[in-house]
PDB file of C-alpha atoms in Angstrom:
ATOM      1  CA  UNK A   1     -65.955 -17.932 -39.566  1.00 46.00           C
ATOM      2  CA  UNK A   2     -65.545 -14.426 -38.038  1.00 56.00           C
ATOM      3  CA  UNK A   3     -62.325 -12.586 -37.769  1.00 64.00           C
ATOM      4  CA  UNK A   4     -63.404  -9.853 -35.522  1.00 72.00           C
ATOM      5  CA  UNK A   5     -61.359  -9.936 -32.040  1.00 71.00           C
ATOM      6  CA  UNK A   6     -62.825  -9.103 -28.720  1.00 87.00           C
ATOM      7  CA  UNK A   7     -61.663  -6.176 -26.962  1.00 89.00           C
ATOM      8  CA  UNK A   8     -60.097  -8.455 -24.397  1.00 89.00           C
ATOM      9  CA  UNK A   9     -58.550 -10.128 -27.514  1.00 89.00           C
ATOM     10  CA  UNK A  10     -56.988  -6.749 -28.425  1.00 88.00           C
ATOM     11  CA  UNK A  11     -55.588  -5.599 -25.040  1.00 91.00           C
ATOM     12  CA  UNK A  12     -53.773  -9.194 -24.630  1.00 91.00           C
ATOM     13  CA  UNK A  13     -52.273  -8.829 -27.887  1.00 91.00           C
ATOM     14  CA  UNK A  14     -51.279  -5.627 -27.177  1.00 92.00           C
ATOM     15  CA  UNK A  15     -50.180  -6.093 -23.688  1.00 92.00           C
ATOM     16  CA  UNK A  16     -48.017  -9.093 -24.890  1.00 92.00           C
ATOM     17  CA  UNK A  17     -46.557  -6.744 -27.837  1.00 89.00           C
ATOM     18  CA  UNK A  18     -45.446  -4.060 -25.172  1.00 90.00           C
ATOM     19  CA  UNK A  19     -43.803  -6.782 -22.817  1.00 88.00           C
ATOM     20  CA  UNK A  20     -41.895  -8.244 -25.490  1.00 86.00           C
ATOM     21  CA  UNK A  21     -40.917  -4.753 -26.222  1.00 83.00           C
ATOM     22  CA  UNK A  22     -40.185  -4.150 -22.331  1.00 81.00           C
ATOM     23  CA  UNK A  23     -38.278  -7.195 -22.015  1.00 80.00           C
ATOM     24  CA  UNK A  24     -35.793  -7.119 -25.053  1.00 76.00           C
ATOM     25  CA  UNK A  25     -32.273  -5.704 -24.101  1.00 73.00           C
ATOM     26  CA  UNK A  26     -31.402  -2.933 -26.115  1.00 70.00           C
ATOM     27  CA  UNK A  27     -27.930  -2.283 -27.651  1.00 65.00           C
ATOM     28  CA  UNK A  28     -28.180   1.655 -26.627  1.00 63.00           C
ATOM     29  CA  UNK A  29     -29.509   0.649 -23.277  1.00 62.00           C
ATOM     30  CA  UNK A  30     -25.896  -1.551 -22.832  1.00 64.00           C
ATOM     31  CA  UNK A  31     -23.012   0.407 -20.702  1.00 66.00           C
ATOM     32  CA  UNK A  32     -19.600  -0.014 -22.233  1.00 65.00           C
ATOM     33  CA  UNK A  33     -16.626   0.109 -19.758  1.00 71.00           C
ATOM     34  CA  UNK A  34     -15.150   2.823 -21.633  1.00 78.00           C
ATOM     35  CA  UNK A  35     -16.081   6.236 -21.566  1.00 79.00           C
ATOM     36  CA  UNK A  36     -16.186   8.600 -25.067  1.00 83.00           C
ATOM     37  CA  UNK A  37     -13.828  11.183 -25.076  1.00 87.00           C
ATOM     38  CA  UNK A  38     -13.465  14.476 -27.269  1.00 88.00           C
ATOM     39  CA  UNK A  39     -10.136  16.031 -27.810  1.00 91.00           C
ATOM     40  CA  UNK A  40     -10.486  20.206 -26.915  1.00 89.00           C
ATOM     41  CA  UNK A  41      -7.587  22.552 -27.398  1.00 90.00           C
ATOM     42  CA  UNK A  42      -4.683  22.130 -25.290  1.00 86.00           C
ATOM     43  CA  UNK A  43      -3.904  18.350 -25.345  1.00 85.00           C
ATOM     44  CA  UNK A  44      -7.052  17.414 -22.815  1.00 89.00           C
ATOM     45  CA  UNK A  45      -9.729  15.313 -23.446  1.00 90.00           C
ATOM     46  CA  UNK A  46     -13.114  15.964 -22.036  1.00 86.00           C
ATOM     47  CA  UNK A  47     -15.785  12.778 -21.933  1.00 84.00           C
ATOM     48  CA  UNK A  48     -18.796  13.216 -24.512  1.00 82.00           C
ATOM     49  CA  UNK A  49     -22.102  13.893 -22.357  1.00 77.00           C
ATOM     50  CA  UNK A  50     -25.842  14.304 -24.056  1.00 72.00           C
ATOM     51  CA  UNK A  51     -27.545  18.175 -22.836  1.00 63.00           C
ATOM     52  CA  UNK A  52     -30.524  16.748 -24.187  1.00 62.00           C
ATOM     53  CA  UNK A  53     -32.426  17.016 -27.495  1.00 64.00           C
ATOM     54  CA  UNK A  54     -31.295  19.042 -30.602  1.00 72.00           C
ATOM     55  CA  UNK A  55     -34.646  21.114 -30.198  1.00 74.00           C
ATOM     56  CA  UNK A  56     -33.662  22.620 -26.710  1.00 76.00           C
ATOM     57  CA  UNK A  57     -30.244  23.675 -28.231  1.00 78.00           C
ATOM     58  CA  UNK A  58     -30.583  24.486 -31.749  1.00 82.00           C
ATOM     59  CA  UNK A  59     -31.719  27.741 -31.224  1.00 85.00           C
ATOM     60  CA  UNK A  60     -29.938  29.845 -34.478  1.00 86.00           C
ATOM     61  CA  UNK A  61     -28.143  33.152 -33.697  1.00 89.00           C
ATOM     62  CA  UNK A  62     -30.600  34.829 -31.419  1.00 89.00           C
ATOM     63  CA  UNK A  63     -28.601  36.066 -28.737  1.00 91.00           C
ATOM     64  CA  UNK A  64     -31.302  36.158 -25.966  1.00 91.00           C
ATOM     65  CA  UNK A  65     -32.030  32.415 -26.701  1.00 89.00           C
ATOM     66  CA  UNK A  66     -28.387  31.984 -26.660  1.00 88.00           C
ATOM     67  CA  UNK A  67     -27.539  33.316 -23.351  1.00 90.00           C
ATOM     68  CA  UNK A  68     -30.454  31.437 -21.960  1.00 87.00           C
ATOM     69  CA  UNK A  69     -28.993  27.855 -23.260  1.00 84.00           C
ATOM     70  CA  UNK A  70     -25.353  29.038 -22.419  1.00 84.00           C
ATOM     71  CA  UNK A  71     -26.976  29.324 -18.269  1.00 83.00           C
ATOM     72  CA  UNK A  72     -28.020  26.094 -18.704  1.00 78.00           C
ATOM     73  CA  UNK A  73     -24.686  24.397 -19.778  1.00 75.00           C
ATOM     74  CA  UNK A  74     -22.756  25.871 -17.009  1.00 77.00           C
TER      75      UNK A  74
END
């Protein structure tokens, strides 16, 4: 008997693998009613937002990059 799969075997495994993928809720897809918030100085509270990936901001101490991130947070 021959274990070898057709390629129309393959994609319909793999299509079915990426649905079930698709289709299952994800916890850090769910809202919560509740926003974070992050204390700053002065008694306020600002909510916590994402600027995107670590890589775009974690730039060292070059000033030139630094000024360039700085444009994009305000």
């Amino acid at each position: 008997m021959s274990h070898r799969h057709s390629r129309r075997t393959a994609l319909k495994i793999l299509g079915a693998g990426i649905a079930a993928a698709w289709l299952t809720p994800h916890r850090s897809l769910a809202r919560s009613g509740a926003l974070l918030r992050k204390s700053i100085p002065g008694g306020g509270q600002l909510p916590v937002i994402g600027l995107g990936t670590w890589r775009t901001f974690n730039v060292g101490s070059d000033p030139q990059l630094l000024d360039a991130r700085t444009e994009v947070v305000r």
